[in-house]
PDB file of C-alpha atoms and ligand atoms in Angstrom:
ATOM      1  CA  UNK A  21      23.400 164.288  58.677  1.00 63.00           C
ATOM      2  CA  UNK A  22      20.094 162.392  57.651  1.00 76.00           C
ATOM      3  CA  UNK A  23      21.527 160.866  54.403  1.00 91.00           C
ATOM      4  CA  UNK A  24      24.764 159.869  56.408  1.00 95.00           C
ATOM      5  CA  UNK A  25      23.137 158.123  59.338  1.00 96.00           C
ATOM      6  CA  UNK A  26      21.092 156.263  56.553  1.00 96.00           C
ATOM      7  CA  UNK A  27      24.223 155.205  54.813  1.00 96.00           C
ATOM      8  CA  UNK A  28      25.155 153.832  57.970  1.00 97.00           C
ATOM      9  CA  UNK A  29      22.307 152.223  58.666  1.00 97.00           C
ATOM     10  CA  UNK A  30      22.433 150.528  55.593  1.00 96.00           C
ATOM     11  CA  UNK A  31      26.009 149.614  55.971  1.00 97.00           C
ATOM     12  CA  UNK A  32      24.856 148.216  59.480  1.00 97.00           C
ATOM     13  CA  UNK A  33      22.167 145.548  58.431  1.00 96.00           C
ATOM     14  CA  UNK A  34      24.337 144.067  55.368  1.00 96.00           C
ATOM     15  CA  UNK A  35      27.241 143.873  58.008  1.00 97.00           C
ATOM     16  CA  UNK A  36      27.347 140.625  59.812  1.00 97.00           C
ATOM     17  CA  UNK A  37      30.531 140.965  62.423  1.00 98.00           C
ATOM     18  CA  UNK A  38      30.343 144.471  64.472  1.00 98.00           C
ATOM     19  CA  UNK A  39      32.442 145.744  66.460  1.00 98.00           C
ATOM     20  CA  UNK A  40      31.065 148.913  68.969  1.00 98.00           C
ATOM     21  CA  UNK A  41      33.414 150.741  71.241  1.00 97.00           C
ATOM     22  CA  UNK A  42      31.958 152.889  73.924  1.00 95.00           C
ATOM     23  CA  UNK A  43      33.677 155.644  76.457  1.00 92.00           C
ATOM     24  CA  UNK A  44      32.670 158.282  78.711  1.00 88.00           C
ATOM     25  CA  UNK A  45      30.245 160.155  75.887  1.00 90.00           C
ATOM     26  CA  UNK A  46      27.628 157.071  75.928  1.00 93.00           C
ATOM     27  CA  UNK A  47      27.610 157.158  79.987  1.00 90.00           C
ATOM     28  CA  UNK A  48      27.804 160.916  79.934  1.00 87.00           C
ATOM     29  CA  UNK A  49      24.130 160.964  78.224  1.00 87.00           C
ATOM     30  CA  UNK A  50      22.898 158.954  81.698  1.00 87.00           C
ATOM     31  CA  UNK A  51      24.313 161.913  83.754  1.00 82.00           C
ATOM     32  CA  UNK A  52      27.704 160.400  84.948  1.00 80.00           C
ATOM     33  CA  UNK A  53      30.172 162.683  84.136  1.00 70.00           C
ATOM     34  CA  UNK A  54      32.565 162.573  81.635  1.00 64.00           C
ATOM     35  CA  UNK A  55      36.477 161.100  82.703  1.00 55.00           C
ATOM     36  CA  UNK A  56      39.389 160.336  81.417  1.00 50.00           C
ATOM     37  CA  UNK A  57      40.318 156.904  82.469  1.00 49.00           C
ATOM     38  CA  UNK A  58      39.345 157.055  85.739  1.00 51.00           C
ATOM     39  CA  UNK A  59      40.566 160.716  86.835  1.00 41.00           C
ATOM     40  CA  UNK A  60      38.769 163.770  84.707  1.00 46.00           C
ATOM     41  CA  UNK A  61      36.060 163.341  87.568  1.00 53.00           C
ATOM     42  CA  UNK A  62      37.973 165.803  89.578  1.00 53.00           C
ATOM     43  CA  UNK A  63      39.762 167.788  87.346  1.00 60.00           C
ATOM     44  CA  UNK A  64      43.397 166.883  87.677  1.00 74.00           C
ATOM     45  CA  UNK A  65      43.756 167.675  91.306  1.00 81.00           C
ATOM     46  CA  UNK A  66      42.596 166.118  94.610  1.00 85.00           C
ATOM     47  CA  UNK A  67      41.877 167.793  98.204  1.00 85.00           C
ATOM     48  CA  UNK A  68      45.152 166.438  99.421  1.00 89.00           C
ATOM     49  CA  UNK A  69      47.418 168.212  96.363  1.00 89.00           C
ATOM     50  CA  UNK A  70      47.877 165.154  94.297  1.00 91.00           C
ATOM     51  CA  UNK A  71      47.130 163.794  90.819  1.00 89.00           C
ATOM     52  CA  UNK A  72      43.823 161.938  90.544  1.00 86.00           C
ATOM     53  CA  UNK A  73      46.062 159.708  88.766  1.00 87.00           C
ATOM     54  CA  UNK A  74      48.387 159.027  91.738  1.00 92.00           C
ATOM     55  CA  UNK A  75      45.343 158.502  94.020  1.00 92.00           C
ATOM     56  CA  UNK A  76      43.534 156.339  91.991  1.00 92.00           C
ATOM     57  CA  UNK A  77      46.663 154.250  91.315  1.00 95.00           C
ATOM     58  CA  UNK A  78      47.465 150.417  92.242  1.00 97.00           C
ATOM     59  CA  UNK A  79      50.039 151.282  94.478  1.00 98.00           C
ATOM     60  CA  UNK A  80      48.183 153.626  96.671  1.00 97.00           C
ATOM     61  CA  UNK A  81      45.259 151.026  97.215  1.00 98.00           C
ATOM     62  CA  UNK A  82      48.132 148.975  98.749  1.00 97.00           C
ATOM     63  CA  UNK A  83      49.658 152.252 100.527  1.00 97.00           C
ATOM     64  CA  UNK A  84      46.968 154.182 102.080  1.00 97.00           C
ATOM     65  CA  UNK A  85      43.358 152.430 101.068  1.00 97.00           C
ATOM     66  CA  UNK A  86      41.776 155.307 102.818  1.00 97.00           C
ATOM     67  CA  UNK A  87      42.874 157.512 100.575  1.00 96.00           C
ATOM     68  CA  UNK A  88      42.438 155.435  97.140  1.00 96.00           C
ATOM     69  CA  UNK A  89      38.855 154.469  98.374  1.00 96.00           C
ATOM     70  CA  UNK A  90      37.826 158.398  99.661  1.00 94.00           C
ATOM     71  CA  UNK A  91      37.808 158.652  95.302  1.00 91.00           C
ATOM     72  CA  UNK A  92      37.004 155.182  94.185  1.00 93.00           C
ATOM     73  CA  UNK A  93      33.675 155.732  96.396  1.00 93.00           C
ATOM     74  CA  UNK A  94      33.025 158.865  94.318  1.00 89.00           C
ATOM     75  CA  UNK A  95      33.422 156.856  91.490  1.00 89.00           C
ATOM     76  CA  UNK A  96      31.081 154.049  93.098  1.00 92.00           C
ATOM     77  CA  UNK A  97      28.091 156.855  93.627  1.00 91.00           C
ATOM     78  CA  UNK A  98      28.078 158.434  90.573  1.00 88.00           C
ATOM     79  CA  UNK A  99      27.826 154.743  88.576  1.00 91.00           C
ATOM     80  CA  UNK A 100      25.191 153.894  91.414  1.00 92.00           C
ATOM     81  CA  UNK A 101      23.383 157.443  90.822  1.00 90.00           C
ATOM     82  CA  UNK A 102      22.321 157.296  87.229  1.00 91.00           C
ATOM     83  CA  UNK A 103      20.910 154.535  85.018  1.00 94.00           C
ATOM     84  CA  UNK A 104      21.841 152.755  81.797  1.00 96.00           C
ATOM     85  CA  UNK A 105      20.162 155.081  78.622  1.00 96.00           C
ATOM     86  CA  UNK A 106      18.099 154.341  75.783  1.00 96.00           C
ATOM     87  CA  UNK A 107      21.918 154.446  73.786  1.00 97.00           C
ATOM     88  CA  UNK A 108      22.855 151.226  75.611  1.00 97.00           C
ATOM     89  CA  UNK A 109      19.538 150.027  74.700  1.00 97.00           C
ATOM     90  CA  UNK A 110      19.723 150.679  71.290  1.00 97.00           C
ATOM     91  CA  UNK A 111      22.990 148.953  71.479  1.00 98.00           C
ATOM     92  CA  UNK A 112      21.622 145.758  73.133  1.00 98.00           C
ATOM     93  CA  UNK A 113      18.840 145.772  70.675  1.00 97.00           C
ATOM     94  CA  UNK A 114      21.643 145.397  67.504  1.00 97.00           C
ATOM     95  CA  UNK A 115      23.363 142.702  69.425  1.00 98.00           C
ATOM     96  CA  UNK A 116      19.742 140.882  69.479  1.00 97.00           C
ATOM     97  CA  UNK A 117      19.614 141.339  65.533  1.00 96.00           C
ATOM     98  CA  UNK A 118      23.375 140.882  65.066  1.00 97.00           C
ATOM     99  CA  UNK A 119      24.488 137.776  66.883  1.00 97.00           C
ATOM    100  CA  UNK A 120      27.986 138.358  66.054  1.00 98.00           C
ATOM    101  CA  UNK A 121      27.995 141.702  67.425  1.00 98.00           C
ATOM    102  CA  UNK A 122      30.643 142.859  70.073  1.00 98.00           C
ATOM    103  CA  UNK A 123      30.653 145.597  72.466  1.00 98.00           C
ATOM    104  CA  UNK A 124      34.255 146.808  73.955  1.00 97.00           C
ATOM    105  CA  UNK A 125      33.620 149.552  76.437  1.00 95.00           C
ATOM    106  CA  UNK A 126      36.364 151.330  78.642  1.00 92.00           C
ATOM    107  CA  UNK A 127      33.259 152.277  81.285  1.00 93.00           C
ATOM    108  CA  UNK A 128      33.175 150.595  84.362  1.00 93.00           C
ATOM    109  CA  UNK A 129      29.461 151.749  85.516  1.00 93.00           C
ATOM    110  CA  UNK A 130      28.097 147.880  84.206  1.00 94.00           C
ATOM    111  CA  UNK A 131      25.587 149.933  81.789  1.00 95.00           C
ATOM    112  CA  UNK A 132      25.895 147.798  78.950  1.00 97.00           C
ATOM    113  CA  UNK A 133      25.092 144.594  80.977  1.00 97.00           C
ATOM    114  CA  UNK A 134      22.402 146.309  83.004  1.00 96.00           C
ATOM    115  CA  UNK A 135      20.706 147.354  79.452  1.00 98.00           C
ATOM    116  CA  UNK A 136      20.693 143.770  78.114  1.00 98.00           C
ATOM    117  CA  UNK A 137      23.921 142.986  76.296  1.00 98.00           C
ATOM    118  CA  UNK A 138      25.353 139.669  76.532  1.00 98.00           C
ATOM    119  CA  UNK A 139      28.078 139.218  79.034  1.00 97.00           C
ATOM    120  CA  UNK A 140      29.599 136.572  76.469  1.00 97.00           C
ATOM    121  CA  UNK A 141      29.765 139.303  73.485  1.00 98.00           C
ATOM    122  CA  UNK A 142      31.454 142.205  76.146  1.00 98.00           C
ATOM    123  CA  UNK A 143      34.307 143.250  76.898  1.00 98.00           C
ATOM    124  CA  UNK A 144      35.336 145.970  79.926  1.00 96.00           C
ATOM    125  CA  UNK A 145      38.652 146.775  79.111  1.00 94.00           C
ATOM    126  CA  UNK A 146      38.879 148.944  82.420  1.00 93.00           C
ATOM    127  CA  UNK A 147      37.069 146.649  84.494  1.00 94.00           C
ATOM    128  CA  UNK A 148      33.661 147.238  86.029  1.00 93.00           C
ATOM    129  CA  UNK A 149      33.068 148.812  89.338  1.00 93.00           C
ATOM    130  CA  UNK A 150      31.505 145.859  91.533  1.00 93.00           C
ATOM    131  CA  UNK A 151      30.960 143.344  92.760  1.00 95.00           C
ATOM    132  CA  UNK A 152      33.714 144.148  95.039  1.00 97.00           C
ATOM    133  CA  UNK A 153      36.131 140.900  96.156  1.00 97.00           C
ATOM    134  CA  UNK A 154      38.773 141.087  99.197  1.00 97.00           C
ATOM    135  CA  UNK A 155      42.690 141.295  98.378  1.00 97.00           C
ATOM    136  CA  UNK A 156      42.867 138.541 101.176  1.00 97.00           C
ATOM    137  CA  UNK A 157      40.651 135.592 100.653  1.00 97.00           C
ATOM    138  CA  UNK A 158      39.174 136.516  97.449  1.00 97.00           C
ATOM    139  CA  UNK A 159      35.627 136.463  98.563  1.00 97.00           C
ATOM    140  CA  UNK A 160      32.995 138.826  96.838  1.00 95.00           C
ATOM    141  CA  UNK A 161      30.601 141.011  98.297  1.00 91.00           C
ATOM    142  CA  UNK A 162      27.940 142.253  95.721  1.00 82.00           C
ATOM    143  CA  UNK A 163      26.525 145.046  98.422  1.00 87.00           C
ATOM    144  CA  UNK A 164      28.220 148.096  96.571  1.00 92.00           C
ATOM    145  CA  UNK A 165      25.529 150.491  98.174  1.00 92.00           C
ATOM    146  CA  UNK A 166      25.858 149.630 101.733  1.00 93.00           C
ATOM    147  CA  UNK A 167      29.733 149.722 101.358  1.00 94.00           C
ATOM    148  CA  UNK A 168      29.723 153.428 100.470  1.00 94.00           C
ATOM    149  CA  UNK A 169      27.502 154.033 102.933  1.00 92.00           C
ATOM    150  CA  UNK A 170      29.966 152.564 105.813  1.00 92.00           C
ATOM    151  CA  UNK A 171      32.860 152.905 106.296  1.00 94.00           C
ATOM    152  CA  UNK A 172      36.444 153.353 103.927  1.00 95.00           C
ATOM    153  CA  UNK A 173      37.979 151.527 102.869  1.00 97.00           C
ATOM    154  CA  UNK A 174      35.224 148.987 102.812  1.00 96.00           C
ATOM    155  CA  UNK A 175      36.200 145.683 104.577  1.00 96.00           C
ATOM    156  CA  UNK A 176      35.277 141.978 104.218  1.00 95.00           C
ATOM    157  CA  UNK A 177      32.491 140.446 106.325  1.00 93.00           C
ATOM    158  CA  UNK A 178      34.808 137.054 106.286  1.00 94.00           C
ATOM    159  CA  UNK A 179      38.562 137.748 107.006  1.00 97.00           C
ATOM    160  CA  UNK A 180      38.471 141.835 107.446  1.00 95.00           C
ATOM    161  CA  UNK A 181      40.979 142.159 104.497  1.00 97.00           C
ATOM    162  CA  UNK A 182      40.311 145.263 102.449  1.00 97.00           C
ATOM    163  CA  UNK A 183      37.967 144.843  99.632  1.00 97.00           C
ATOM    164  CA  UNK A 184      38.591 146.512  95.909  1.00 97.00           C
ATOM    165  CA  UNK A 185      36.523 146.940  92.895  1.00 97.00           C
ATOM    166  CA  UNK A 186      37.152 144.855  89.936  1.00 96.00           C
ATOM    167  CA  UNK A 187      38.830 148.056  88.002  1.00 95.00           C
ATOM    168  CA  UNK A 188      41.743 148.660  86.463  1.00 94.00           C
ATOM    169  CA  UNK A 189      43.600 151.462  88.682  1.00 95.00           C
ATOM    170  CA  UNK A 190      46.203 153.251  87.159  1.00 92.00           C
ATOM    171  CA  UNK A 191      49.437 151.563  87.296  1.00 95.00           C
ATOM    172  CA  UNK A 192      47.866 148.127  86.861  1.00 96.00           C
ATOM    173  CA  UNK A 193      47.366 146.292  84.009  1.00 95.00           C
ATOM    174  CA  UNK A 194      44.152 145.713  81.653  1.00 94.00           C
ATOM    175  CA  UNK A 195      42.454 142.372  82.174  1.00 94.00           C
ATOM    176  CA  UNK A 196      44.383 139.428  80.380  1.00 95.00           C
ATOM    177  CA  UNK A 197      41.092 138.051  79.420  1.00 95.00           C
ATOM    178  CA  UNK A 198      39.644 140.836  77.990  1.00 96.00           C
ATOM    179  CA  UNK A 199      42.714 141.928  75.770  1.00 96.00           C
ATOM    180  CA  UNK A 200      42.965 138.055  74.313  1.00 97.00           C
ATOM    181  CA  UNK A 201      39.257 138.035  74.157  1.00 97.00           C
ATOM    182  CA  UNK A 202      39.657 141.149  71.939  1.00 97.00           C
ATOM    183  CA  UNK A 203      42.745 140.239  69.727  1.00 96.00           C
ATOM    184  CA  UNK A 204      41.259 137.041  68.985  1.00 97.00           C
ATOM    185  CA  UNK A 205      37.998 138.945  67.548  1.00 97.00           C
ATOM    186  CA  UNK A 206      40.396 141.315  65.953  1.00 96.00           C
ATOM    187  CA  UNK A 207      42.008 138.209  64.286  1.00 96.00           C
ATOM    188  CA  UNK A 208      38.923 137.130  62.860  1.00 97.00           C
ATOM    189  CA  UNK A 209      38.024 140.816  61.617  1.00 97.00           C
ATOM    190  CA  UNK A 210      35.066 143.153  61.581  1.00 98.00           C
ATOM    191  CA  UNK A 211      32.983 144.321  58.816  1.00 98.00           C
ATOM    192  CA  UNK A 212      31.996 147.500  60.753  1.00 98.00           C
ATOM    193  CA  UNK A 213      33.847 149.363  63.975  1.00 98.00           C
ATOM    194  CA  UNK A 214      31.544 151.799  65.581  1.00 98.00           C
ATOM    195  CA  UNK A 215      33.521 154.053  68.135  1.00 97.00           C
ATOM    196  CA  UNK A 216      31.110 156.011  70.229  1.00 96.00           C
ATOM    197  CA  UNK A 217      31.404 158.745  72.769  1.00 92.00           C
ATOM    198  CA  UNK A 218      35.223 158.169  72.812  1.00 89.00           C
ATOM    199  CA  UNK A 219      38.273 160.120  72.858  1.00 80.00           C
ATOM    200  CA  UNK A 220      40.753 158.030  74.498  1.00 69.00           C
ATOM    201  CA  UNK A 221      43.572 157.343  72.237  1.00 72.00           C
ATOM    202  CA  UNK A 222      44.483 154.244  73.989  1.00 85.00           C
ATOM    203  CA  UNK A 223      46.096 151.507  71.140  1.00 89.00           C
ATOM    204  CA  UNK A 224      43.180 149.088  72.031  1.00 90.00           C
ATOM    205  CA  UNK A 225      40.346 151.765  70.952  1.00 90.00           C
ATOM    206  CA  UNK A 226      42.705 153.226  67.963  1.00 93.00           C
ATOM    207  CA  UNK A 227      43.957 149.672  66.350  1.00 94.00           C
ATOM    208  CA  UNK A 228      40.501 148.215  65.956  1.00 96.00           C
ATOM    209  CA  UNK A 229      39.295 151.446  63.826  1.00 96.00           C
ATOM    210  CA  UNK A 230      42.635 150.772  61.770  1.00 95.00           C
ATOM    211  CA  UNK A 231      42.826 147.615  61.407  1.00 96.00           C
ATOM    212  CA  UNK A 232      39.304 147.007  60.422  1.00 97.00           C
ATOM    213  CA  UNK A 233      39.553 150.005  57.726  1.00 96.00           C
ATOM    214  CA  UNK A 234      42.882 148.605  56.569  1.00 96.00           C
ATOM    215  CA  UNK A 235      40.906 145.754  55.811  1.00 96.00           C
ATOM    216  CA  UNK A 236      37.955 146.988  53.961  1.00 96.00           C
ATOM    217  CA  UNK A 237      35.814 147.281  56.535  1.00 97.00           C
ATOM    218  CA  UNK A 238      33.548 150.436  57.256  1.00 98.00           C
ATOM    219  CA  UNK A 239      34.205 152.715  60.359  1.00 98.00           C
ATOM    220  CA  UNK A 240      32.414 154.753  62.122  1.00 98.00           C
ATOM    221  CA  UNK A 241      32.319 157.710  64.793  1.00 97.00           C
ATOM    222  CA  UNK A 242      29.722 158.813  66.605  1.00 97.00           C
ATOM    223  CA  UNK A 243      30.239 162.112  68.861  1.00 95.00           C
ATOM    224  CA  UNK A 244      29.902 165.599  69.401  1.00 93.00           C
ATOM    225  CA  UNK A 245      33.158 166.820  68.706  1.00 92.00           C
ATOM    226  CA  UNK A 246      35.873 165.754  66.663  1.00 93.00           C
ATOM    227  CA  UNK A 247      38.717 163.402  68.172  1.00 91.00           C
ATOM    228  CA  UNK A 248      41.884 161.560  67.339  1.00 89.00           C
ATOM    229  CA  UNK A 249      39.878 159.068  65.156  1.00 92.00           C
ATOM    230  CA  UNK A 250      37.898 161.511  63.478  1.00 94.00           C
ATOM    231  CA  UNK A 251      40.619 161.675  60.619  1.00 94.00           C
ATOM    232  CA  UNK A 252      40.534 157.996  60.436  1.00 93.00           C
ATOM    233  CA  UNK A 253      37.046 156.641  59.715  1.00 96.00           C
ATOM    234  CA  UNK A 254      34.574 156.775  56.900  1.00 97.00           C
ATOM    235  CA  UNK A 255      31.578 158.488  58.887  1.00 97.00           C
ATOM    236  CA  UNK A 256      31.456 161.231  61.592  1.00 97.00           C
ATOM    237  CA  UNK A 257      27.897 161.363  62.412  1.00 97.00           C
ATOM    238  CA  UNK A 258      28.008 164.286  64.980  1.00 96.00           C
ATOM    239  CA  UNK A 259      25.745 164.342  68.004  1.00 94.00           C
ATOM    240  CA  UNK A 260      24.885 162.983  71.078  1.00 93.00           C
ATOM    241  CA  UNK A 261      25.517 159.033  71.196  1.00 94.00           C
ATOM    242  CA  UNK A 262      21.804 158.827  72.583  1.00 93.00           C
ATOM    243  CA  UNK A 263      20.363 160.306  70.244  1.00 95.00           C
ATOM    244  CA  UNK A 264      22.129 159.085  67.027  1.00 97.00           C
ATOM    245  CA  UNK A 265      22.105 155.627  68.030  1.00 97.00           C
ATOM    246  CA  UNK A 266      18.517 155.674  68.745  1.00 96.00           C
ATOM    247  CA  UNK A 267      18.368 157.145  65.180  1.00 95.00           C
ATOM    248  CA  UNK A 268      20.123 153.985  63.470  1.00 96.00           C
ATOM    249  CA  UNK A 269      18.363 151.263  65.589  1.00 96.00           C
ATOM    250  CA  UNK A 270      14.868 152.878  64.441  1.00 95.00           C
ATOM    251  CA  UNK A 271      16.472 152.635  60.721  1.00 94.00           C
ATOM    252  CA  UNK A 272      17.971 148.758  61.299  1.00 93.00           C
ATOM    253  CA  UNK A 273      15.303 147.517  63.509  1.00 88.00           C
ATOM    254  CA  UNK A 274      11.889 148.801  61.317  1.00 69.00           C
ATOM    255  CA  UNK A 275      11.480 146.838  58.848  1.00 54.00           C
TER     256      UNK A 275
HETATM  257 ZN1  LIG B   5      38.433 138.274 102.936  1.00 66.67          ZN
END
């Protein structure tokens, strides 16, 4: 495990475009728990018999906001209850070294920017959980805390329309921006892809660990368990994301 987290360390300072993916596993080391998408918080099922999918969906915002927001609040606590961890931090501190680093997380807790990294070199594929905006007049409220502390579904202070979180729900689609922000990076290629605390096997988290290999770049995995990728990349470094990636940034940052 030593030797291989040095031979990625090494790979890591020659490497001058870097690509790191992040999922559940980094935000799972701040306490949040771990979910698919948005719906493994509650284990399939919710109080009122459906899928966590269904309630968490674009459609039933629009149908019954009570009911989407009763879960998207859950969601809202938990990101409110825990803090960004030193993983993020190691991961801001790379982007400092690395100016062409990239981060492409599917979390929507707002860790990564809380913890330093650039907003410019980011991209939330899901979304992020505030500030919310109202479906009517488009104006943004940044008071996440006092909204989940009212009452649901949360409304706005200027027209009384319903107010959302900037997320992707299932059903809806991922943010243009973010998916030609990452295909254009894509286009221009990576000389390392770092996947970390992930086992989605959405296309966007599985085609940048191909692609870049396909190319001759290095990959990497960093998790507990094996995953879909596992087969796929050059290193498995197996562990905790805290904990290994505090392990490289001590290795790229100290001398
Ligand atoms: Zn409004």
């Amino acid at each position: 495990m030593e030797s291989e987290l040095l031979r990625v360390a090494k790979v890591l300072k020659q490497a001058r475009r870097i690509l790191i993916i992040t999922g559940a596993g980094l935000s799972a080391d701040s306490g949040l728990p771990t979910y698919r998408g948005l719906g493994g918080l509650y284990n399939g099922m919710t109080e009122e018999g459906l899928p966590i999918e269904s309630a968490l969906s674009g459609p039933m915002l629009q149908r019954n906001p009570a009911l989407c927001w009763k879960y998207l609040a859950q969601l809202g606590r938990a990101c409110l209850s825990a803090r960004p961890n030193a993983g993020h931090e190691a991961i801001a501190e790379l982007q400092r070294i690395k100016p062409e680093c990239w981060v492409l997380t599917q979390n929507i807790d707002g860790y990564h920017r809380q913890a330093g990294s650039p907003p410019e070199r980011l991209i939330e594929i899901h979304g992020e959980i505030s500030p919310l905006y109202c479906q009517s007049c488009g104006a943004e409220s940044v008071e996440l805390s006092q909204h989940l502390a009212g009452e649901l579904p949360p409304r706005c202070n200027e027209c009384g329309g319903i107010l959302r979180p900037p997320v992707v729900l299932f059903e809806e689609s991922l943010p243009e921006q973010a998916i030609d922000t990452l295909y254009a990076e894509l286009r221009k290629g990576f000389d390392a892809v770092i996947s970390v605390g992930t086992t989605a096997s959405f296309p966007y988290i599985i085609e940048p660990v191909v692609r870049t290999r396909q190319a001759g770049g290095f990959t990497v995995e960093i998790n507990p368990s094996s995953t879909d990728l596992t087969p796929i990349v050059d290193v498995h470094l197996k562990g905790k994301a805290l904990d290994v990636l505090q392990g490289l940034i001590s290795h790229i940052s100290g001398d």
